[in-house]
Amino acid sequence: MYKEEWGEPQNQKSGTSSSVFKFQNLIRISRAFMMEVAAPTQEETIITEGKAKVIYPSANQVFYNPVQEFNRDLTCAVITEFARMQLAEKGIDFVLPGEKELQKVVVDLSDNGEDCKMSTHENTPAPAERRTVTVGEACPEGLRVLEGLAASGLRSIRFACEVPGLQSIVANDFSTSAVELIKRNIQFNGVEHLVTANYSDARMLMYNRMGRNDRFDVIDLDPYGSPAIFLDAAVQSIGEGGLLCVTCTDMAVLAGNNGETCYSKYGSMSLKSKFCHEMALRILLHSLDLRANCYQRYIVPMLSISADFYIRVFVRVFTGQAKVKMSASKQALLYNCVGCGTYHLQRMGRAVPHGNNMKYSAGTGPAIGASCEFCQQKHQVGGPIWAEPLHDKTFVQKVLDASERNPERFKTSDRIEGMLSMVTEELDIPLYYTLDSLSSAVRCNTPSLLQFRSALLHAGHKVSLSHACQNAIKTNASPSVIWDIMRCWEKLNPVKREKLSETSPAYHILGTEPRIQANFEVRQDANPKSRRMGLKRFQENPEANWGPKARAKAGGGISTSLEERRKQHQNKRKGAPEDTSFKQFVCKKYKQGSCGLGDSCRYSHSLVDSEVESQDPSATDNTPAS
């Protein structure tokens, strides 16, 4: 019966025994059996995401946010390519359901001068020593994965069901109810041979795995809020060249609303600016590298993205004293003008080749004067931030190619393709300008994206978009060139200069004649490929109230204070709410004894006045009828 139901193995390579196929069948049978045993109660629901199905309590006892499905899909894609890269060196290949096999072509130049193209899969026999692993199979040489804050265990179960080449997965949480739910979900999906539930403080768990042979190959940290308290343990318990995946949702701190809090958590001062989302990525990378340096380790960013209400970075961690000495030259202080938004970077250190060695010294400066050379305003100082590339373009291209070969693998594959396509097009230059901020500084209308990009290309500079902001401009042009282009644009679209204040940035910027003549004729290469193809790069809000969800509670539900704040601030800009019960404060005249409303006084008289007007005119005074 099982042979007929599950089918015979297809295209088995030489050297692979039928026991692997039987083992996979037993896993599938066990999974089907467990789904019948661990049925959810009436107060629970089943959530299906990817290949996993998890039981989720209706109350808010365990955290879950459906909007972060893109985060989980992207993580599965990244870990898959990382595992493929790691296991290929050990002679192990992958089999992913639905993935089109990559056809490599070898060109043979024959004697008659004609090119003979041969497919390597048809003419080159597979080495006998190589073997294949499939999804759901425990690989002894595979990756050891830790999900430090697993909640319902959805992410770990998805790894087990969708990512091949894994040896073991530890789904950890510091909540007893969450761990019990993880155990149920592991049985519900039949992945006990790969996933283990663990109850522990994530930091202590990682500190106990610092031994060279005990470290994890992949660590995933997706906490509620800031991951700062887990980073020190993470950089010590990740294996050599291992992959560290970190999510931050405390964007108010990283984006400049609370710079002092950002410094206390990440060792960097954040600034409120147009490039705040990319700066948030660079602050997190700086913090990771700084903590790794304490243990003679350093990071290599593989992929760093800003999406929705969070940022997500994938970095590899290596050990090397000589490389650690380079870290100071990879960090930079940031000077941002409060008037026009011009920014400058000042490297913290210098590394200069000296024969066969490197000579290290402190950075030189300052990079700017006491005031902005363009608008005469002051500068804010931020950072230090990571000033090196955010991505490994070669690795990102591998993830993108794999997604294109298997477009049905993830529900958010179209967004993954659009996001990674933009990443591959980005210049490796820190931060960016935005068209609206440049136009606002000179008080003129905004040029189109293609016009401004064409002007930079005509001037001989490189330019790209940014995945972190829809109207961003990343370029290697100096700020003086950028403002010269805006001056030329203002001449074509003049502003009323007589209305400009002498202290405004626009007055000083437009008071200088441009040194170049900008050409705004649209070039064909000004429109990037991802934009021409119409890829999903910046999606609309996926659902109502789609932002960060409330923190999970032991007894379930949302805290009363949070419910009250939501009710008080809901639609506050659309007029006064119908429920005015919170207006219980008396006015200033009442305290002085001169309020005509007497004991019915409230801070806002609008409600009382409307009630009085609706009554009989003879009863408009507040004196009760005799």
XYZ file of C-alpha atoms in Angstrom:
626
model
C 0.000 0.000 0.000
C 2.737 2.451 0.926
C 4.684 1.627 -2.212
C 1.633 2.393 -4.312
C 0.779 5.545 -2.392
C 4.219 7.163 -2.275
C 5.604 5.812 -5.551
C 9.001 4.428 -6.479
C 12.135 6.570 -6.177
C 12.978 8.410 -9.380
C 16.424 8.752 -10.948
C 18.362 7.179 -8.085
C 22.118 7.709 -8.535
C 24.533 4.877 -8.309
C 25.682 4.041 -4.823
C 22.417 5.137 -3.164
C 20.695 2.291 -1.330
C 16.960 1.789 -1.158
C 17.099 2.213 2.630
C 17.110 6.003 2.169
C 13.881 5.757 0.201
C 12.327 3.525 2.864
C 13.439 5.951 5.561
C 11.754 8.823 3.733
C 8.554 6.797 3.401
C 8.577 6.085 7.139
C 8.930 9.808 7.804
C 5.928 10.575 5.615
C 3.852 7.832 7.225
C 4.801 9.035 10.712
C 3.918 12.590 9.753
C 0.465 11.543 8.555
C -0.076 9.488 11.731
C 0.968 12.324 14.045
C -1.368 14.783 12.318
C -4.223 12.532 13.415
C -2.917 12.100 16.965
C -2.087 15.750 17.814
C -5.362 17.283 16.616
C -5.957 20.897 17.713
C -8.707 21.861 20.149
C -11.628 24.142 19.382
C -9.770 27.119 20.866
C -6.837 26.575 18.511
C -6.350 27.098 14.808
C -4.058 25.496 12.230
C -1.812 27.889 10.327
C -0.354 26.698 7.032
C 2.779 28.399 5.766
C 5.052 26.859 3.191
C 5.242 23.117 3.794
C 4.550 23.460 7.528
C 1.291 23.347 9.461
C 1.390 24.583 13.040
C -1.144 24.684 15.830
C -1.650 28.211 17.094
C -3.698 29.197 20.172
C -6.436 31.751 19.589
C -5.284 33.763 22.617
C -2.089 35.784 22.378
C -0.054 33.241 24.380
C 2.599 32.671 21.688
C 3.800 35.326 19.273
C 3.034 35.008 15.563
C 2.958 37.663 12.815
C 1.730 36.528 9.376
C 3.227 39.578 7.656
C 6.719 38.225 8.326
C 6.128 35.315 5.979
C 8.419 37.126 3.528
C 11.114 37.127 6.220
C 10.745 33.392 6.759
C 10.601 32.622 3.025
C 13.761 34.625 2.381
C 15.523 32.914 5.291
C 14.685 29.474 3.890
C 16.030 30.548 0.494
C 19.261 31.955 1.953
C 19.951 28.955 4.222
C 19.275 26.599 1.309
C 21.947 28.243 -0.832
C 24.325 28.453 2.112
C 23.868 24.723 2.764
C 24.303 23.973 -0.942
C 27.569 25.927 -0.937
C 28.864 24.270 2.242
C 27.933 20.686 1.358
C 29.134 20.901 -2.242
C 32.684 20.914 -0.866
C 31.893 17.611 0.899
C 30.598 15.926 -2.264
C 26.914 16.233 -1.366
C 24.272 17.475 -3.813
C 20.711 18.700 -3.288
C 17.341 17.611 -4.578
C 14.636 20.264 -4.163
C 11.059 19.467 -5.223
C 10.048 21.576 -8.212
C 13.502 23.003 -8.876
C 14.579 22.990 -12.506
C 17.963 21.347 -12.914
C 20.671 23.807 -13.887
C 21.970 22.931 -17.343
C 25.618 23.790 -17.696
C 26.927 24.092 -21.262
C 30.466 23.208 -22.359
C 31.697 24.658 -25.659
C 33.956 22.329 -27.661
C 35.933 23.941 -30.493
C 36.139 21.269 -33.193
C 38.758 21.099 -35.944
C 36.396 22.530 -38.552
C 35.925 25.706 -36.520
C 32.317 25.003 -35.503
C 31.130 25.250 -31.933
C 29.662 22.056 -30.533
C 27.601 22.682 -27.396
C 27.155 19.722 -25.104
C 25.107 19.487 -21.945
C 27.232 18.366 -19.049
C 24.369 16.302 -17.632
C 24.125 14.217 -20.810
C 27.809 13.658 -21.512
C 29.585 13.966 -18.172
C 28.961 11.083 -15.783
C 28.352 11.952 -12.146
C 31.228 11.033 -9.833
C 30.524 7.840 -7.937
C 31.662 9.369 -4.656
C 29.042 12.141 -4.707
C 25.696 11.521 -3.085
C 22.362 13.304 -2.872
C 20.265 14.488 0.067
C 16.612 15.434 -0.048
C 14.283 17.612 1.989
C 13.316 16.055 5.322
C 16.346 13.758 5.449
C 18.816 14.092 8.318
C 22.303 14.577 6.884
C 25.149 13.574 9.252
C 27.513 16.047 7.549
C 24.819 18.721 7.373
C 24.258 22.012 9.144
C 23.413 22.392 12.815
C 20.776 25.105 13.163
C 19.597 27.083 16.191
C 16.456 29.188 16.344
C 17.036 31.080 19.553
C 13.515 32.487 20.016
C 11.213 30.001 18.334
C 7.757 30.939 19.762
C 5.465 28.430 17.983
C 8.396 26.712 16.225
C 7.056 27.600 12.768
C 10.404 28.730 11.406
C 12.278 25.638 12.616
C 9.610 23.322 11.246
C 9.786 25.101 7.905
C 13.547 24.570 7.870
C 13.004 20.846 8.446
C 10.314 20.595 5.764
C 11.870 22.857 3.103
C 15.664 23.062 3.508
C 17.785 19.992 2.643
C 21.211 19.213 4.040
C 20.459 19.765 7.738
C 21.829 17.633 10.547
C 19.741 18.981 13.434
C 17.596 21.964 14.455
C 17.180 23.286 17.989
C 13.953 25.264 18.483
C 14.516 27.160 21.724
C 12.296 29.450 23.766
C 12.245 30.756 27.328
C 8.483 30.291 27.734
C 7.074 27.014 29.027
C 3.833 27.406 27.074
C 5.802 28.127 23.896
C 8.014 25.055 24.357
C 4.974 22.835 24.909
C 3.447 24.232 21.722
C 6.723 23.640 19.843
C 6.718 19.973 20.930
C 3.140 19.560 19.710
C 3.935 21.215 16.386
C 7.024 19.027 15.914
C 4.882 15.923 16.356
C 2.102 17.432 14.237
C 4.523 17.761 11.314
C 6.443 14.524 11.939
C 9.901 16.127 12.082
C 11.120 14.687 15.403
C 14.188 13.274 13.673
C 15.378 16.813 12.828
C 13.848 19.316 15.279
C 14.307 19.333 19.040
C 12.398 21.656 21.365
C 14.464 23.262 24.114
C 13.548 25.395 27.129
C 16.360 27.784 28.015
C 17.534 31.359 27.983
C 18.890 31.733 24.452
C 22.015 33.442 25.765
C 22.875 30.621 28.152
C 22.200 28.040 25.476
C 24.637 29.773 23.119
C 27.252 30.355 25.816
C 27.191 26.614 26.549
C 27.934 25.861 22.889
C 31.114 27.914 22.534
C 33.387 24.899 22.123
C 35.008 24.568 18.708
C 33.191 21.295 18.001
C 29.896 22.304 19.625
C 29.158 25.496 17.722
C 26.158 25.943 15.445
C 26.489 26.377 11.692
C 23.408 28.607 11.458
C 21.907 30.799 14.200
C 18.606 32.585 13.618
C 17.642 35.403 15.991
C 14.239 37.015 15.452
C 13.290 38.559 18.802
C 10.435 40.848 19.711
C 12.215 44.216 19.530
C 15.983 44.500 19.838
C 18.406 41.549 19.526
C 21.193 43.507 21.251
C 21.346 41.312 24.368
C 21.850 38.149 22.258
C 24.596 39.345 19.916
C 27.556 38.745 22.226
C 26.619 35.095 22.760
C 25.751 34.624 19.086
C 29.117 35.704 17.680
C 30.866 33.269 20.048
C 28.679 30.208 19.451
C 28.555 30.379 15.644
C 30.944 28.060 13.848
C 33.822 29.137 11.625
C 32.273 30.649 8.534
C 28.804 30.031 9.968
C 25.726 32.011 9.013
C 24.213 34.409 11.554
C 20.692 35.673 10.736
C 19.435 38.626 12.802
C 16.181 40.609 12.713
C 15.549 43.987 14.361
C 12.055 45.414 14.781
C 12.971 48.335 17.052
C 13.067 50.717 14.099
C 12.093 53.756 16.168
C 15.435 53.389 17.951
C 17.505 52.560 14.863
C 15.864 55.192 12.658
C 16.786 58.160 14.856
C 13.850 58.773 17.190
C 15.929 57.749 20.214
C 19.581 58.158 19.353
C 20.753 57.816 22.939
C 18.926 54.490 23.293
C 20.459 53.307 20.037
C 23.918 54.105 21.378
C 23.278 52.169 24.594
C 22.124 49.080 22.677
C 24.223 49.088 19.507
C 27.146 51.416 20.308
C 26.140 53.885 17.595
C 24.214 57.171 17.473
C 21.294 57.029 15.013
C 20.082 60.107 13.149
C 16.602 60.992 11.930
C 17.159 61.366 8.198
C 15.913 60.243 4.793
C 18.504 57.444 4.677
C 17.553 56.151 8.142
C 16.605 52.652 6.957
C 19.959 51.945 5.346
C 21.694 53.584 8.286
C 19.824 51.163 10.565
C 21.331 48.252 8.622
C 24.802 49.725 8.917
C 24.370 50.337 12.661
C 23.450 46.683 13.197
C 26.404 45.473 11.105
C 28.719 47.782 13.064
C 27.424 46.346 16.341
C 27.884 42.748 15.131
C 31.418 43.381 13.914
C 32.359 45.259 17.086
C 31.235 42.413 19.332
C 32.901 39.804 17.143
C 36.184 41.752 17.253
C 36.357 41.211 21.031
C 36.978 37.514 20.326
C 39.332 37.939 17.335
C 36.442 37.364 14.941
C 34.940 39.467 12.155
C 31.848 39.461 9.961
C 31.267 39.293 6.199
C 27.764 40.518 5.206
C 26.036 38.217 2.734
C 22.663 39.984 2.474
C 21.179 42.958 4.334
C 17.648 44.162 3.686
C 15.176 46.691 5.037
C 11.575 45.580 4.573
C 8.233 46.641 6.019
C 8.792 47.487 9.719
C 12.069 45.601 10.309
C 15.596 45.014 9.058
C 17.205 41.630 8.436
C 20.891 40.804 7.999
C 22.681 37.576 7.028
C 26.389 37.591 7.914
C 29.137 34.990 8.059
C 31.509 35.004 11.034
C 35.202 34.152 10.683
C 38.246 34.120 12.966
C 41.487 35.914 12.133
C 43.623 38.395 14.026
C 44.982 40.072 10.898
C 41.495 40.610 9.471
C 40.238 41.983 12.770
C 42.818 44.766 12.536
C 41.059 45.911 9.359
C 37.790 46.466 11.209
C 38.564 50.038 12.298
C 38.929 51.092 8.671
C 35.507 49.565 7.896
C 33.669 51.847 10.334
C 32.897 55.528 9.810
C 31.435 58.519 11.602
C 28.608 60.323 9.800
C 28.169 64.098 9.489
C 24.673 65.075 8.330
C 23.666 68.675 7.584
C 20.453 69.664 9.363
C 19.595 72.149 6.604
C 20.066 70.574 3.177
C 20.694 66.936 4.186
C 24.199 66.673 2.714
C 26.198 63.952 4.432
C 29.882 63.081 4.735
C 31.628 59.986 6.075
C 34.794 59.971 8.169
C 36.565 56.609 8.421
C 37.626 55.623 11.930
C 40.901 54.087 10.772
C 43.248 53.632 7.843
C 44.834 50.496 6.401
C 47.614 51.140 3.881
C 49.661 48.411 2.127
C 53.275 48.467 3.303
C 55.308 45.918 1.394
C 53.875 42.500 2.100
C 52.072 43.756 5.192
C 49.478 46.356 6.106
C 50.114 49.516 8.069
C 47.283 50.613 10.351
C 46.699 54.110 11.687
C 43.923 56.376 12.903
C 41.716 58.146 10.397
C 42.515 61.726 9.421
C 40.070 64.622 9.374
C 37.889 66.464 9.815
C 36.068 65.776 6.553
C 33.994 68.981 6.811
C 34.122 72.498 8.178
C 32.274 73.992 11.116
C 29.192 74.616 8.937
C 27.799 73.148 5.722
C 29.555 74.509 2.631
C 26.270 74.538 0.700
C 23.667 75.980 3.112
C 25.746 77.256 6.073
C 23.824 75.132 8.580
C 25.190 72.935 11.348
C 25.961 69.213 11.199
C 24.744 66.361 13.331
C 27.225 63.613 14.183
C 26.064 60.006 13.963
C 27.610 56.585 14.004
C 29.955 54.841 13.913
C 28.353 52.809 11.134
C 29.472 49.997 8.836
C 30.927 51.692 5.737
C 31.660 48.593 3.635
C 29.281 46.783 1.209
C 26.015 45.457 2.628
C 25.847 42.386 0.401
C 27.894 39.683 -1.259
C 26.604 40.139 -4.826
C 27.806 36.696 -5.943
C 25.905 34.945 -3.163
C 22.802 37.095 -3.699
C 22.830 36.169 -7.384
C 22.884 32.467 -6.447
C 19.833 32.927 -4.222
C 18.097 34.862 -7.000
C 18.892 32.222 -9.624
C 17.557 29.472 -7.366
C 14.333 31.427 -6.819
C 13.882 31.880 -10.559
C 14.422 28.141 -11.152
C 11.706 27.277 -8.628
C 9.153 30.138 -8.652
C 6.441 28.042 -6.957
C 8.540 27.218 -3.911
C 7.465 30.222 -1.822
C 4.285 32.243 -1.642
C 6.342 35.458 -1.720
C 8.678 34.359 -4.544
C 7.742 37.364 -6.685
C 8.736 39.758 -3.921
C 11.946 37.833 -3.231
C 12.843 38.094 -6.903
C 12.106 41.824 -6.980
C 13.975 42.562 -3.759
C 17.082 40.567 -4.684
C 17.108 42.018 -8.195
C 17.299 45.514 -6.690
C 20.036 44.367 -4.327
C 22.172 43.139 -7.237
C 21.727 46.522 -8.955
C 22.717 48.605 -5.924
C 26.022 50.421 -5.854
C 28.302 49.503 -2.959
C 28.221 53.082 -1.684
C 27.007 54.029 1.803
C 23.643 55.794 2.147
C 21.624 57.721 -0.415
C 19.745 60.922 -1.220
C 16.031 61.147 -2.017
C 14.483 63.243 -4.768
C 11.868 64.803 -2.516
C 14.455 65.972 0.035
C 16.684 67.501 -2.669
C 13.736 69.348 -4.191
C 12.476 70.458 -0.804
C 15.874 71.956 0.042
C 15.760 74.295 -2.996
C 11.957 74.808 -2.867
C 11.319 73.655 -6.441
C 9.236 70.931 -8.031
C 10.700 67.425 -8.167
C 12.385 66.059 -11.307
C 11.388 62.610 -12.446
C 13.498 59.679 -11.373
C 14.677 59.016 -14.921
C 15.570 62.661 -15.523
C 17.752 62.930 -12.429
C 19.422 59.568 -13.028
C 20.083 60.576 -16.660
C 21.684 63.842 -15.536
C 24.108 61.933 -13.312
C 24.910 59.449 -16.080
C 25.491 62.259 -18.597
C 27.914 63.805 -16.079
C 29.944 60.579 -16.052
C 28.879 59.208 -12.659
C 27.378 55.911 -11.524
C 23.874 55.816 -10.091
C 21.482 53.182 -8.762
C 18.314 52.804 -6.762
C 18.054 51.383 -3.251
C 15.831 48.591 -1.981
C 15.417 50.548 1.279
C 13.602 53.555 -0.238
C 11.473 53.898 -3.348
C 12.763 57.298 -4.519
C 16.367 56.896 -3.363
C 19.413 57.914 -5.391
C 22.713 56.126 -4.672
C 25.610 57.620 -6.576
C 29.362 58.070 -6.496
C 28.960 61.734 -7.446
C 30.133 64.296 -4.886
C 27.566 66.505 -3.106
C 28.751 69.499 -5.146
C 27.769 67.724 -8.380
C 24.370 66.791 -6.966
C 23.607 70.385 -5.977
C 24.864 71.671 -9.335
C 22.338 69.401 -11.028
C 19.599 70.749 -8.759
C 20.660 74.324 -9.578
C 20.363 73.524 -13.277
C 16.953 71.994 -12.699
C 15.827 75.104 -10.813
C 16.791 77.258 -13.795
C 14.406 75.193 -15.915
C 11.762 75.332 -13.174
C 12.427 78.670 -11.422
C 11.281 79.475 -7.917
C 10.368 82.895 -6.522
C 13.705 83.789 -4.992
C 12.408 87.031 -3.537
C 10.323 84.950 -1.128
C 13.283 82.949 0.127
C 14.584 83.800 3.584
C 18.248 84.726 3.765
C 18.745 82.036 6.394
C 17.077 79.257 4.387
C 19.145 76.505 2.736
C 17.549 77.282 -0.642
C 18.809 80.899 -0.512
C 22.434 79.820 -0.072
C 22.299 76.861 -2.474
C 20.673 78.810 -5.318
C 22.898 81.813 -4.662
C 25.822 79.922 -6.230
C 26.026 79.400 -9.979
C 26.396 75.779 -11.180
C 29.836 74.758 -12.410
C 28.446 72.100 -14.751
C 25.658 72.146 -17.295
C 23.304 69.291 -16.493
C 21.662 67.325 -19.299
C 18.221 65.982 -18.347
C 17.584 64.115 -21.573
C 16.410 60.635 -20.571
C 18.882 57.867 -21.346
C 17.890 54.294 -21.985
C 20.227 52.953 -19.289
C 18.704 55.313 -16.723
C 15.844 52.880 -16.159
C 17.144 49.835 -14.237
C 16.215 46.345 -15.336
C 14.138 45.549 -12.262
C 12.031 48.652 -12.912
C 11.622 47.930 -16.613
C 10.483 44.380 -15.904
C 7.891 45.596 -13.406
C 9.132 43.353 -10.593
C 7.476 43.622 -7.203
C 9.956 45.813 -5.374
C 7.856 47.848 -2.935
C 4.597 46.114 -2.114
C 1.451 47.751 -0.773
C 0.335 47.178 2.797
C -0.575 43.477 2.928
C -3.427 43.858 5.420
C -4.996 46.204 7.960
C -2.928 46.778 11.113
C -0.073 44.918 9.446
C 2.748 46.335 11.564
C 4.418 44.842 14.644
C 2.011 42.790 16.716
C 1.528 42.905 20.474
C 3.976 41.012 22.650
C 2.729 37.587 23.711
C 1.435 37.162 27.280
C 1.589 34.083 29.479
C -2.183 34.087 29.962
C -3.007 35.269 26.458
C -4.718 38.439 25.310
C -3.437 41.976 24.915
C -2.524 44.147 27.878
C -5.212 46.586 29.027
C -2.895 49.569 28.713
C -2.150 48.699 25.087
C -5.856 48.364 24.287
C -6.525 51.757 25.871
C -3.731 53.423 23.901
C -5.010 51.932 20.658
C -8.523 53.191 21.378
C -7.305 56.635 22.339
C -5.059 57.140 19.287
C -7.255 55.477 16.686
C -8.292 57.949 13.962
C -7.032 60.843 16.055
C -6.313 62.897 12.932
C -9.771 62.358 11.447
C -11.647 64.259 14.138
C -12.747 63.667 17.713
C -13.843 60.111 18.498
C -17.427 59.427 19.438
C -16.448 58.214 22.864
C -15.397 61.314 24.837
C -15.394 59.667 28.236
C -11.676 60.306 28.617
C -12.299 64.092 28.678
C -12.703 64.339 32.433
C -10.586 67.428 33.089
C -12.132 70.787 33.962
C -11.142 73.966 32.121
C -8.963 76.804 33.372
C -11.947 79.094 34.025
C -13.538 76.489 36.288
C -10.456 76.468 38.497
C -10.720 80.265 38.685
C -14.451 80.059 39.534
C -15.622 81.887 36.404
C -16.822 79.028 34.153
C -20.503 79.423 33.186
C -21.026 75.667 32.849
C -20.645 75.020 36.532
C -20.296 71.417 37.636
C -20.924 70.156 34.074
C -17.665 71.748 32.903
C -15.200 69.655 30.952
C -11.900 70.514 29.318
C -13.635 70.458 25.920
C -16.960 72.358 25.840
C -17.913 71.183 22.353
C -20.022 68.260 23.595
C -21.812 70.309 26.256
C -22.460 73.231 23.878
C -24.000 70.935 21.279
C -26.322 69.410 23.885
C -27.402 72.848 25.103
C -28.172 74.073 21.590
C -30.317 70.994 20.924
C -32.500 71.782 23.946
C -35.392 74.266 24.121
C -34.173 77.877 23.749
C -35.854 78.812 27.025
C -33.572 76.348 28.819
C -30.266 77.494 27.348
C -29.054 78.736 30.726
C -27.703 76.228 33.199
C -30.243 77.150 35.925
C -32.609 74.256 36.591
C -36.322 74.965 36.057
C -38.266 75.771 39.178
